[in-house]
Coordinates of C-alpha atoms in Angstrom, one line a residue:
M550 CA 0.0 0.0 0.0
A551 CA 1.4 3.3 -1.0
T552 CA 2.0 5.8 1.7
Q553 CA 1.1 9.5 1.4
A554 CA 4.7 10.5 1.0
S555 CA 5.3 7.9 -1.7
A556 CA 2.2 9.1 -3.5
R557 CA 3.5 12.6 -4.0
P558 CA 4.8 13.4 -7.4
S559 CA 8.6 13.7 -7.4
V560 CA 10.2 17.0 -8.1
P561 CA 13.5 17.0 -9.9
R562 CA 16.3 18.7 -7.9
S563 CA 17.4 20.7 -10.9
R564 CA 14.0 22.4 -11.3
P565 CA 12.6 23.1 -7.8
I566 CA 9.2 24.6 -7.7
Q567 CA 8.6 28.1 -6.4
R568 CA 7.7 28.3 -2.7
Q569 CA 4.3 29.6 -1.6
A570 CA 4.3 32.4 1.0
S571 CA 3.2 31.6 4.5
T572 CA 1.0 33.8 6.6
R573 CA 3.9 34.6 8.9
F574 CA 6.0 35.7 6.0
D575 CA 3.1 37.9 4.6
W576 CA 2.7 39.6 8.0
A577 CA 6.5 40.2 8.3
M578 CA 6.6 41.8 4.9
A579 CA 3.4 43.8 5.6
I580 CA 4.9 45.2 8.8
L581 CA 8.2 46.1 7.1
S582 CA 6.3 47.7 4.2
T583 CA 4.3 49.7 6.7
V584 CA 7.6 50.9 8.2
L585 CA 8.8 51.9 4.7
V586 CA 5.7 54.0 4.0
G587 CA 5.8 55.4 7.5
G588 CA 9.4 56.5 6.9
F589 CA 8.3 58.0 3.6
Y590 CA 5.6 60.1 5.4
L591 CA 8.0 61.0 8.2
D592 CA 10.3 62.4 5.5
L593 CA 7.4 64.3 3.9
W594 CA 6.3 65.6 7.4
A595 CA 9.9 66.7 8.1
H596 CA 10.1 68.7 4.9
A597 CA 6.7 70.2 5.4
H598 CA 7.6 71.3 8.9
G599 CA 11.1 72.5 8.2
R600 CA 13.2 69.5 9.1
T601 CA 15.5 67.7 6.6
D602 CA 15.7 64.3 8.1
N603 CA 16.6 61.5 5.7
T604 CA 14.3 58.8 6.9
F605 CA 14.5 56.3 3.9
F606 CA 15.9 53.0 4.7
T607 CA 15.5 49.4 3.4
P608 CA 15.0 46.7 6.1
W609 CA 13.4 44.3 3.6
H610 CA 16.7 42.6 2.7
A611 CA 16.7 40.5 5.9
V612 CA 13.2 39.1 5.3
L613 CA 13.5 38.6 1.6
Y614 CA 16.8 36.7 2.0
S615 CA 15.9 34.9 5.3
R616 CA 14.3 32.1 3.3
A617 CA 17.4 30.0 2.6
W618 CA 18.2 29.1 -1.0
R619 CA 17.9 25.4 -1.6
R620 CA 20.8 23.7 -3.3
G621 CA 20.3 24.0 -7.0
A622 CA 17.4 26.5 -6.7
S623 CA 17.6 30.0 -8.2
W624 CA 16.5 33.1 -6.3
R625 CA 13.2 33.0 -8.1
Q626 CA 12.4 29.6 -6.7
S627 CA 13.7 30.4 -3.2
L628 CA 11.5 33.4 -2.8
P629 CA 7.8 32.9 -2.1
A630 CA 5.5 33.4 -5.0
G631 CA 4.6 37.1 -5.5
Y632 CA 7.7 38.5 -3.8
G633 CA 10.2 38.4 -6.7
L634 CA 9.2 41.9 -7.7
S635 CA 9.6 43.1 -4.1
L636 CA 13.3 42.0 -4.3
L637 CA 13.6 43.8 -7.6
G638 CA 12.1 46.9 -5.9
V639 CA 14.8 46.8 -3.2
G640 CA 17.5 46.9 -5.9
L641 CA 15.7 49.6 -7.7
F642 CA 15.4 51.6 -4.5
V643 CA 19.1 51.4 -3.9
L644 CA 19.8 52.5 -7.5
G645 CA 17.3 55.3 -7.2
G646 CA 18.9 56.6 -4.0
A647 CA 22.3 56.7 -5.6
A648 CA 20.9 58.4 -8.7
D649 CA 19.2 60.9 -6.4
L650 CA 22.5 61.9 -4.8
V651 CA 24.0 62.5 -8.3
W652 CA 20.9 64.4 -9.4
H653 CA 21.3 66.8 -6.4
V654 CA 24.9 67.5 -7.3
L655 CA 24.1 68.2 -10.9
F656 CA 20.8 70.0 -10.6
G657 CA 20.4 71.1 -7.0
V658 CA 18.1 70.1 -4.2
E659 CA 14.4 70.1 -4.9
F660 CA 11.8 72.0 -3.0
S661 CA 8.0 72.0 -3.0
V662 CA 6.3 70.3 -6.0
D663 CA 9.8 69.9 -7.6
A664 CA 10.7 67.4 -4.9
L665 CA 7.6 65.3 -5.6
L666 CA 8.0 65.0 -9.4
S667 CA 11.8 64.8 -9.6
P668 CA 12.6 61.8 -11.9
T669 CA 14.9 60.2 -9.3
H670 CA 12.2 60.5 -6.6
L671 CA 9.7 58.9 -9.0
V672 CA 12.1 56.0 -9.4
L673 CA 12.0 55.6 -5.6
A674 CA 8.2 55.7 -5.7
A675 CA 8.1 52.9 -8.3
A676 CA 10.5 50.9 -6.1
G677 CA 8.4 51.4 -3.1
L678 CA 5.3 50.3 -4.9
L679 CA 7.0 47.1 -6.0
I680 CA 8.1 46.4 -2.4
V681 CA 4.8 47.1 -0.6
T682 CA 2.6 45.1 -3.0
G683 CA 4.4 41.8 -2.4
S684 CA 1.7 40.6 0.0
L685 CA -1.0 41.5 -2.5
R686 CA 0.7 39.5 -5.3
A687 CA 1.2 36.6 -3.0
A688 CA -2.5 36.6 -2.3
W689 CA -3.2 36.5 -6.0
H690 CA -0.9 33.5 -6.4
D691 CA -2.6 31.5 -3.6
P692 CA -6.2 32.7 -3.4
L693 CA -7.4 29.7 -1.5
R694 CA -5.0 30.3 1.5
T695 CA -6.0 33.9 1.9
S696 CA -9.8 33.4 1.3
R697 CA -10.4 31.0 4.2
Q698 CA -10.3 33.5 7.0
W699 CA -10.4 37.2 7.4
L700 CA -7.1 37.7 9.4
P701 CA -4.7 36.1 6.7
R702 CA -6.2 38.6 4.2
I703 CA -5.1 41.7 6.1
P704 CA -1.5 41.8 4.7
A705 CA -3.0 42.0 1.2
V706 CA -5.4 44.7 2.2
L707 CA -2.6 46.5 3.9
S708 CA -0.6 46.3 0.7
L709 CA -3.5 48.1 -1.1
A710 CA -3.6 50.8 1.6
L711 CA 0.2 51.4 1.5
A712 CA 0.2 51.5 -2.3
L713 CA -2.6 54.2 -2.2
S714 CA -0.6 56.1 0.4
I715 CA 2.5 56.2 -1.9
F716 CA 0.3 57.5 -4.7
T717 CA -1.2 60.2 -2.4
G718 CA 2.1 61.1 -1.0
F719 CA 3.5 62.0 -4.4
T720 CA 0.3 63.8 -5.4
Q721 CA -0.1 65.7 -2.1
F722 CA -0.1 69.0 -4.0
V723 CA -3.6 68.2 -5.1
H724 CA -5.0 66.4 -2.0
P725 CA -8.0 67.8 -0.1
L726 CA -6.6 66.5 3.2
V727 CA -3.3 68.4 2.7
D728 CA -4.7 71.7 1.4
P729 CA -8.5 71.9 2.1
Y730 CA -9.2 74.6 -0.4
A731 CA -12.9 74.1 0.0
Q732 CA -12.8 75.5 3.6
V733 CA -13.6 79.1 4.3
S734 CA -10.7 81.0 2.9
P735 CA -8.2 82.4 5.4
L736 CA -7.1 86.0 5.2
A737 CA -4.4 86.5 2.5
S738 CA -0.9 86.9 3.9
S739 CA 2.3 87.8 2.3
A740 CA 4.8 85.1 1.3
R741 CA 6.9 83.9 4.2
S742 CA 10.6 83.5 3.6
E743 CA 13.1 81.3 5.4
I744 CA 16.9 81.2 5.5
Y745 CA 19.0 78.7 3.7
L746 CA 22.7 77.8 3.7
V747 CA 24.4 76.4 0.5
D748 CA 28.0 75.6 -0.4
A749 CA 29.6 78.1 -2.7
D750 CA 29.5 75.4 -5.5
G751 CA 25.8 74.8 -5.0
A752 CA 26.0 71.6 -3.0
H753 CA 24.4 70.7 0.4
Q754 CA 21.5 73.2 0.6
T755 CA 20.2 73.3 4.2
R756 CA 17.3 75.2 5.7
L757 CA 18.4 77.1 8.8
T758 CA 15.2 78.6 10.0
I759 CA 11.5 77.6 10.1
S760 CA 9.2 80.6 9.8
H761 CA 6.2 79.4 11.8
G762 CA 4.1 82.2 10.5
A763 CA 6.9 84.8 10.5
S764 CA 9.2 85.7 7.7
D765 CA 13.0 85.4 8.1
A766 CA 15.0 87.5 5.7
S767 CA 18.2 89.6 5.0
P768 CA 20.7 87.1 6.5
A769 CA 24.4 88.0 6.8
F770 CA 27.4 86.2 8.4
S771 CA 29.5 87.8 11.2
A772 CA 33.1 88.5 10.3
D773 CA 34.4 85.4 12.2
G774 CA 31.6 83.2 10.7
A775 CA 30.3 82.2 14.1
F776 CA 26.8 83.5 13.7
V777 CA 24.3 84.9 11.3
V778 CA 22.2 88.0 11.8
F779 CA 18.8 88.3 10.1
T780 CA 15.3 89.9 10.4
R781 CA 12.2 88.2 11.5
S782 CA 8.9 90.0 10.6
R783 CA 5.2 89.6 10.9
A784 CA 2.5 91.3 8.9
I785 CA 0.0 93.3 10.9
A786 CA -3.3 94.2 9.3
G787 CA -3.6 97.9 8.8
R788 CA -0.2 98.7 10.2
D789 CA 3.5 98.8 9.1
P790 CA 5.2 95.4 9.4
V791 CA 7.3 94.7 12.5
A792 CA 10.7 93.2 11.7
D793 CA 13.1 92.6 14.6
V794 CA 16.8 91.8 14.3
F795 CA 17.9 88.4 15.5
R796 CA 21.2 86.5 15.7
M797 CA 21.7 82.7 15.5
A798 CA 24.6 80.3 15.4
A799 CA 25.8 79.3 11.9
D800 CA 24.0 76.0 12.1
G801 CA 20.6 77.7 12.9
S802 CA 20.6 77.1 16.6
D803 CA 20.7 79.5 19.6
V804 CA 18.4 82.2 18.1
T805 CA 18.6 85.5 20.1
R806 CA 16.7 88.7 19.6
L807 CA 19.0 91.8 19.4
S808 CA 16.7 94.7 18.8
R809 CA 14.6 95.9 21.7
A810 CA 11.9 98.4 20.6
P811 CA 9.6 97.0 17.9
R812 CA 10.6 98.6 14.6
W813 CA 10.7 97.7 10.9
Y814 CA 14.4 96.7 10.5
L815 CA 16.0 95.8 7.2
G816 CA 19.3 94.3 6.1
P817 CA 21.4 93.9 9.3
L818 CA 25.1 93.7 8.7
P819 CA 27.7 92.8 11.4
S820 CA 30.7 95.2 11.6
P821 CA 34.2 93.8 10.8
D822 CA 35.3 94.2 14.4
G823 CA 32.2 92.3 15.7
Q824 CA 31.2 95.1 18.1
S825 CA 28.1 96.3 16.3
V826 CA 25.4 95.5 13.7
G827 CA 24.6 98.0 11.0
V828 CA 20.9 98.3 10.3
S829 CA 18.3 100.2 8.3
F830 CA 15.0 100.9 10.0
F831 CA 11.8 102.7 9.2
R832 CA 11.1 105.8 11.2
Q833 CA 7.5 106.5 12.2
D834 CA 8.0 110.2 12.7
T835 CA 9.4 111.0 9.2
R836 CA 8.1 107.9 7.3
K837 CA 11.6 107.4 5.9
W838 CA 14.4 104.9 6.3
S839 CA 17.4 105.7 8.5
I840 CA 20.7 104.0 9.2
G841 CA 22.0 103.1 12.7
L842 CA 24.3 100.8 14.6
L843 CA 23.0 98.3 17.1
P844 CA 25.3 96.9 19.8
A845 CA 26.4 93.4 19.0
T846 CA 24.9 92.2 22.3
G847 CA 21.6 93.9 21.6
G848 CA 19.8 97.2 22.4
D849 CA 18.6 100.2 20.5
P850 CA 20.3 101.7 17.4
R851 CA 22.5 104.7 17.4
L852 CA 21.4 107.0 14.6
L853 CA 23.8 107.9 11.8
T854 CA 21.4 109.6 9.3
D855 CA 18.7 112.1 10.0
G856 CA 15.7 110.3 8.5
Q857 CA 14.9 113.1 6.1
S858 CA 15.5 110.8 3.1
N859 CA 15.4 107.1 2.5
D860 CA 18.9 105.8 3.5
I861 CA 19.5 102.0 3.1
L862 CA 22.7 100.4 4.4
D863 CA 24.7 98.3 1.9
G864 CA 27.9 97.4 3.7
F865 CA 31.0 98.2 5.7
S866 CA 34.4 99.1 4.5
P867 CA 37.0 96.3 5.3
D868 CA 38.5 98.3 8.1
G869 CA 35.1 99.1 9.6
T870 CA 35.6 102.9 9.5
R871 CA 33.1 103.7 6.8
L872 CA 29.6 102.6 5.7
L873 CA 28.4 102.1 2.2
F874 CA 24.7 103.0 1.6
H875 CA 22.3 104.2 -1.1
S876 CA 19.9 107.1 -0.7
D877 CA 17.3 109.2 -2.6
R878 CA 18.4 112.4 -0.8
E879 CA 19.3 114.0 -4.2
G880 CA 16.5 112.5 -6.3
D881 CA 17.4 109.2 -7.8
D882 CA 19.0 106.4 -5.8
Q883 CA 22.7 107.0 -5.5
I884 CA 25.6 105.3 -3.6
Y885 CA 27.3 107.1 -0.8
T886 CA 29.8 106.5 2.0
I887 CA 29.7 107.8 5.5
G888 CA 31.9 107.5 8.6
V889 CA 30.7 105.2 11.4
D890 CA 30.3 108.3 13.5
G891 CA 27.9 109.8 10.9
S892 CA 30.4 112.3 9.4
G893 CA 32.1 112.6 6.1
R894 CA 29.3 111.7 3.7
S895 CA 30.5 111.3 0.1
R896 CA 28.5 110.6 -3.1
L897 CA 30.1 108.1 -5.5
T898 CA 27.7 107.6 -8.4
S899 CA 25.4 109.5 -10.8
G900 CA 22.8 108.6 -13.3
P901 CA 19.6 106.5 -12.8
A902 CA 19.2 103.9 -10.1
N903 CA 22.5 103.0 -8.5
W904 CA 22.4 100.9 -5.3
G905 CA 23.3 97.6 -3.7
G906 CA 27.0 98.2 -3.1
S907 CA 29.6 95.7 -1.7
W908 CA 33.1 96.5 -0.7
S909 CA 35.9 94.1 -1.6
A910 CA 38.1 92.6 1.2
D911 CA 41.2 94.5 0.0
G912 CA 39.3 97.8 0.1
Q913 CA 40.2 98.6 -3.5
T914 CA 36.9 97.9 -5.3
I915 CA 33.2 98.4 -4.8
A916 CA 30.7 96.4 -6.8
F917 CA 27.2 97.7 -7.2
N918 CA 24.2 97.4 -9.5
S919 CA 22.9 100.1 -11.8
N920 CA 20.0 100.6 -14.2
R921 CA 21.9 102.9 -16.5
T922 CA 21.7 100.4 -19.4
G923 CA 17.9 99.9 -19.1
R924 CA 18.4 96.7 -17.1
L925 CA 19.9 96.1 -13.6
Q926 CA 23.5 95.2 -14.3
I927 CA 26.6 94.9 -12.0
F928 CA 29.4 97.4 -12.2
T929 CA 32.6 98.0 -10.2
M930 CA 34.3 101.3 -9.2
S931 CA 37.1 102.5 -7.0
P932 CA 36.2 103.6 -3.4
D933 CA 36.2 107.3 -4.6
G934 CA 33.7 106.6 -7.3
S935 CA 36.1 106.6 -10.2
N936 CA 36.9 103.8 -12.8
Q937 CA 33.3 102.7 -13.1
R938 CA 32.9 99.8 -15.5
R939 CA 30.4 97.0 -16.2
L940 CA 31.5 93.7 -14.7
L941 CA 28.8 91.2 -15.9
T942 CA 27.0 91.0 -19.2
S943 CA 23.7 89.3 -19.6
N944 CA 20.3 89.8 -21.2
A945 CA 18.5 89.6 -17.8
D946 CA 18.7 91.5 -14.5
D947 CA 21.7 91.0 -12.2
W948 CA 21.7 92.8 -8.9
L949 CA 22.9 92.8 -5.2
P950 CA 26.6 91.7 -5.7
S951 CA 28.5 90.4 -2.7
W952 CA 32.3 89.9 -2.7
S953 CA 33.7 86.7 -1.2
P954 CA 36.1 87.2 1.8
D955 CA 39.2 86.5 -0.4
G956 CA 38.0 88.8 -3.2
A957 CA 38.3 85.9 -5.8
K958 CA 34.5 85.5 -6.4
I959 CA 31.4 87.5 -6.4
A960 CA 27.8 86.3 -5.6
F961 CA 24.7 88.0 -7.0
N962 CA 21.0 87.6 -7.7
S963 CA 19.8 87.1 -11.3
N964 CA 16.6 86.3 -13.1
R965 CA 18.2 85.1 -16.3
G966 CA 16.6 81.7 -16.1
G967 CA 13.1 83.2 -15.6
H968 CA 13.4 82.8 -11.8
T969 CA 15.4 84.7 -9.3
Q970 CA 18.4 82.6 -8.3
V971 CA 21.8 83.1 -6.6
Y972 CA 24.8 83.0 -9.0
V973 CA 28.5 83.0 -8.3
A974 CA 31.2 84.3 -10.7
H975 CA 34.9 84.9 -10.7
A976 CA 36.0 88.4 -9.7
D977 CA 36.5 89.3 -13.4
G978 CA 32.9 88.2 -14.2
S979 CA 33.8 84.8 -15.8
A980 CA 32.6 81.3 -14.9
Q981 CA 29.1 82.4 -13.8
Q982 CA 27.2 79.5 -12.0
N983 CA 23.7 79.1 -10.6
V984 CA 24.2 77.7 -7.1
V985 CA 20.6 77.4 -6.2
Q986 CA 19.2 75.6 -9.3
N987 CA 15.7 75.5 -8.1
S988 CA 12.7 77.2 -9.8
G989 CA 10.5 76.1 -6.9
V990 CA 11.9 78.9 -4.6
Q991 CA 11.5 82.6 -4.8
L992 CA 14.4 84.5 -3.4
D993 CA 14.0 87.3 -0.9
A994 CA 15.2 90.5 -2.5
W995 CA 18.4 90.8 -0.5
V996 CA 22.1 90.2 -1.0
P997 CA 23.5 86.7 -0.5
G998 CA 26.0 86.6 2.3
W999 CA 29.3 84.8 2.4
S1000 CA 30.7 82.8 5.3
A1001 CA 34.1 83.9 6.7
D1002 CA 36.0 81.1 5.0
G1003 CA 34.2 81.7 1.7
R1004 CA 32.9 78.1 1.6
H1005 CA 29.2 78.9 2.1
L1006 CA 26.5 81.3 1.1
V1007 CA 23.4 82.2 3.1
Y1008 CA 20.2 83.5 1.5
A1009 CA 16.5 83.9 2.1
A1010 CA 13.8 82.4 0.0
T1011 CA 10.2 81.3 0.1
T1012 CA 9.0 78.0 -1.3
N1013 CA 5.2 78.5 -1.1
L1014 CA 3.8 81.7 -2.5
P1015 CA 0.3 82.2 -1.1
A1016 CA -2.5 81.3 -3.5
D1017 CA -5.1 81.4 -0.7
A1018 CA -6.3 84.8 -1.6
T1019 CA -7.3 83.9 -5.2
P1020 CA -10.8 82.2 -5.3
F1021 CA -10.2 80.7 -8.8
V1022 CA -7.0 79.0 -7.6
R1023 CA -8.7 77.6 -4.5
Q1024 CA -11.6 76.3 -6.5
A1025 CA -9.6 74.9 -9.4
L1026 CA -7.0 73.2 -7.3
G1027 CA -9.6 72.0 -4.8
A1028 CA -11.8 70.4 -7.4
A1029 CA -8.9 68.9 -9.3
G1030 CA -7.6 67.4 -6.0
I1031 CA -10.9 65.7 -5.2
I1032 CA -11.1 64.3 -8.8
V1033 CA -7.5 63.0 -8.8
Q1034 CA -7.7 61.5 -5.4
A1035 CA -11.1 59.9 -6.1
A1036 CA -9.6 58.2 -9.2
L1037 CA -6.7 56.9 -7.1
L1038 CA -8.9 55.6 -4.4
I1039 CA -11.4 53.8 -6.5
G1040 CA -8.6 52.5 -8.7
V1041 CA -7.0 50.8 -5.7
L1042 CA -10.3 49.4 -4.5
L1043 CA -11.1 48.0 -7.9
L1044 CA -7.7 46.4 -7.9
G1045 CA -8.6 44.7 -4.7
L1046 CA -12.0 43.5 -6.0
R1047 CA -10.4 42.1 -9.2
G1048 CA -8.0 40.1 -7.1
G1049 CA -10.6 38.9 -4.6
T1050 CA -8.6 40.6 -1.8
L1051 CA -11.2 43.0 -0.5
P1052 CA -13.1 41.6 2.5
V1053 CA -15.5 43.6 4.6
G1054 CA -13.4 46.0 6.8
S1055 CA -11.0 46.7 4.0
V1056 CA -12.5 50.0 3.0
T1057 CA -12.2 51.4 6.5
L1058 CA -8.6 50.2 6.8
I1059 CA -7.6 51.6 3.4
I1060 CA -9.3 55.0 3.7
G1061 CA -8.6 55.4 7.4
L1062 CA -4.9 54.6 7.2
N1063 CA -4.4 56.8 4.2
A1064 CA -6.2 59.7 5.9
L1065 CA -4.1 59.3 9.0
L1066 CA -0.9 59.4 7.0
V1067 CA -1.9 62.3 4.7
S1068 CA -3.4 64.5 7.3
V1069 CA -0.1 64.7 9.3
L1070 CA 1.6 66.6 6.4
Q1071 CA -0.2 69.9 7.2
D1072 CA -1.7 68.9 10.6
Q1073 CA -5.3 68.5 9.3
Y1074 CA -6.2 66.0 12.0
Q1075 CA -9.8 67.3 12.3
L1076 CA -10.6 65.6 9.0
I1077 CA -9.6 62.1 10.1
P1078 CA -13.0 61.2 11.8
G1079 CA -14.9 62.0 8.6
A1080 CA -12.6 59.8 6.6
I1081 CA -13.0 56.9 9.0
L1082 CA -16.8 57.3 8.9
A1083 CA -16.7 57.2 5.1
G1084 CA -14.7 54.0 5.4
V1085 CA -17.2 52.4 7.7
L1086 CA -20.1 53.4 5.3
G1087 CA -18.1 52.0 2.4
D1088 CA -17.7 48.7 4.2
I1089 CA -21.4 48.5 4.9
L1090 CA -21.9 49.0 1.2
L1091 CA -19.4 46.3 0.4
W1092 CA -21.2 43.9 2.8
R1093 CA -24.6 44.7 1.3
L1094 CA -23.7 44.7 -2.4
Q1095 CA -21.0 41.9 -2.3
P1096 CA -19.6 43.3 -5.6
R1097 CA -18.0 40.6 -7.8
I1098 CA -16.7 40.5 -11.3
E1099 CA -19.5 38.1 -12.2
R1100 CA -22.0 40.9 -11.2
P1101 CA -20.8 44.0 -13.1
G1102 CA -23.8 46.0 -11.9
S1103 CA -22.7 45.6 -8.3
I1104 CA -19.2 46.7 -9.2
R1105 CA -20.5 49.8 -11.0
L1106 CA -22.7 50.8 -8.1
F1107 CA -19.9 50.3 -5.6
S1108 CA -17.5 52.4 -7.8
V1109 CA -19.9 55.3 -7.9
A1110 CA -21.1 55.2 -4.3
V1111 CA -17.7 55.0 -2.5
P1112 CA -16.2 58.3 -3.8
V1113 CA -19.6 60.0 -3.4
I1114 CA -19.7 58.8 0.3
V1115 CA -16.0 59.8 0.9
Y1116 CA -16.4 63.3 -0.3
A1117 CA -19.8 63.9 1.2
C1118 CA -18.3 63.0 4.6
Y1119 CA -15.3 65.3 3.7
F1120 CA -17.5 68.3 3.1
V1121 CA -19.5 67.5 6.3
S1122 CA -16.2 67.4 8.2
L1123 CA -15.2 70.8 6.8
Q1124 CA -18.5 72.4 7.6
V1125 CA -18.4 71.2 11.2
T1126 CA -14.7 72.3 11.8
T1127 CA -13.8 75.3 9.7
G1128 CA -16.8 75.9 7.4
V1129 CA -17.2 75.3 3.7
G1130 CA -16.2 78.2 1.6
W1131 CA -17.5 76.9 -1.7
S1132 CA -21.0 77.4 -3.2
I1133 CA -23.4 74.5 -3.3
H1134 CA -22.9 74.4 -7.1
L1135 CA -19.2 73.7 -6.7
W1136 CA -19.0 71.3 -3.8
L1137 CA -22.1 69.3 -4.8
G1138 CA -20.9 69.2 -8.5
T1139 CA -17.4 68.0 -7.4
I1140 CA -19.0 65.1 -5.5
V1141 CA -21.0 64.1 -8.6
V1142 CA -17.9 64.3 -10.8
A1143 CA -16.0 62.1 -8.3
G1144 CA -18.8 59.5 -8.6
I1145 CA -18.6 59.7 -12.4
I1146 CA -14.9 59.1 -12.3
G1147 CA -15.5 55.9 -10.2
L1148 CA -18.1 54.7 -12.8
L1149 CA -15.7 55.2 -15.7
L1150 CA -12.9 53.3 -13.9
S1151 CA -15.3 50.5 -13.2
Y1152 CA -15.6 50.0 -17.0
L1153 CA -11.9 49.7 -17.3
A1154 CA -11.8 47.1 -14.5
V1155 CA -14.8 45.2 -15.7
P1156 CA -15.6 46.0 -19.4
P1157 CA -19.1 45.5 -20.7
A1158 CA -20.0 42.0 -21.9
G1159 CA -18.6 41.3 -25.3
V1160 CA -15.9 44.0 -25.3
T1161 CA -13.1 41.6 -24.2
T1162 CA -14.1 38.9 -26.7
P1163 CA -12.5 39.6 -30.1
V1164 CA -14.9 39.5 -33.0
R1165 CA -13.7 37.0 -35.6
A1166 CA -14.2 37.7 -39.3

């Protein structure tokens, strides 16, 4: 009598069959995939909140390789069915990370939407999708094992939720849980800038400050490079802005306020001896700008100009005995020098619009910008105003030059690429290089500052210009975001239905987990309960309809109803928390369009009868 073992068909050693995944393996991969996506969202949160942590890592190697290779078996046979592409995703992730480092060196660090659609970041996204969907593919390979009980099906459902979260993370710029444009519009505010540090060759851009509702601008290094001075301002409705002078360590820590009385300060510059900080500030009595000196330890400014004209500080002479400034005291803006005691004023330029001067370290040359050619261009001159000549030639505007400490290079602002960027050139104007290389930032209109060793530049920029005040932008982006996210959501749910991996409870898990991750990006936690309610209602619908491929009508009704439920709950949540700022025409119409998108996608997942059967002649 044959035993059970002897009745099994023999498998040749040279061609081993591929192993099926176990529930334990599915859970291990699902947990590690959750860690991956959690790290991705931690990285997104860090960038959205001013951190720059690099939280990507790849712990899946251990699990993927932990199933020992059998003798004579290839890696495809040793991995459980469905997880081969996950291993490929790990390799692609490593390659994408290396390519991203090279990309940053060549083209600069991305900000805002640039960072989401950067080609190397999209490679990382594709790798992540291959990794996190391993449990889903394993369930497709062995449907009997995962269909017996509800618990073994959770890893596959979690794969769907994580895949959706990768898609929503990279499309967060049109996501209603990140930017709820349908809420009552907040008051318009001016763009808020922050301070960045970059190597003189354009590498290693680092944010030094986080605005938190204020605007940090006009940064400048101290002569010893130990600290940076800057202004921090807040707009006040119906009043002049208040911008105080602050000091921080060169790494952005130890922020200290230097100015006492609230004033509107501009362009602080440490003196060469480190004993004072030159400032321009707006005087309420004359409604003009004056120049003064603040003690380096803090206090009130000592006046150097009388406030009868607009006087703006540009820089110190290398020995610290004179100040360079521009003024409209004789009509057009012209460049002057004055002693640090307020005496010995001397005019250096003539003609239209001369300003933005910088004194070279050897004291022999002053660089400045002038509009004498019809565009802002950079010129140089001797300290007495003689020998004026054009230094740079371009078809765009170049302005606010700044000499490096050794006098070998000059930094300046330019809009030659269509966006204002920081450039560095040799002292003779050659070898001009864009060191910011990012169209996603708008530079603060102030001079880039050199570190004492000439290795770094500090500048101010804003990455998010406010669109809140424009109703059309809020309506267009808000409606587009709902339509895009509705398509992504129903696409993932239909993928689960097609594979038979969408048990009751799945809709709540997928929508709830995704809402939890996305809402942290801009702290929209008040919208999470509405998303969870929508998931519960979606699961009730799933239980009642029991949509299956064999019943196309149930699939179509499910595909229409889920996005309608999700965004009906979304608008209810908005109304309860902040209020809906859209008209009934817009918000109700957007819900209807979301349902139509679901219906159209259902026809892609389950075509009408006869469409998939080719007609033979």
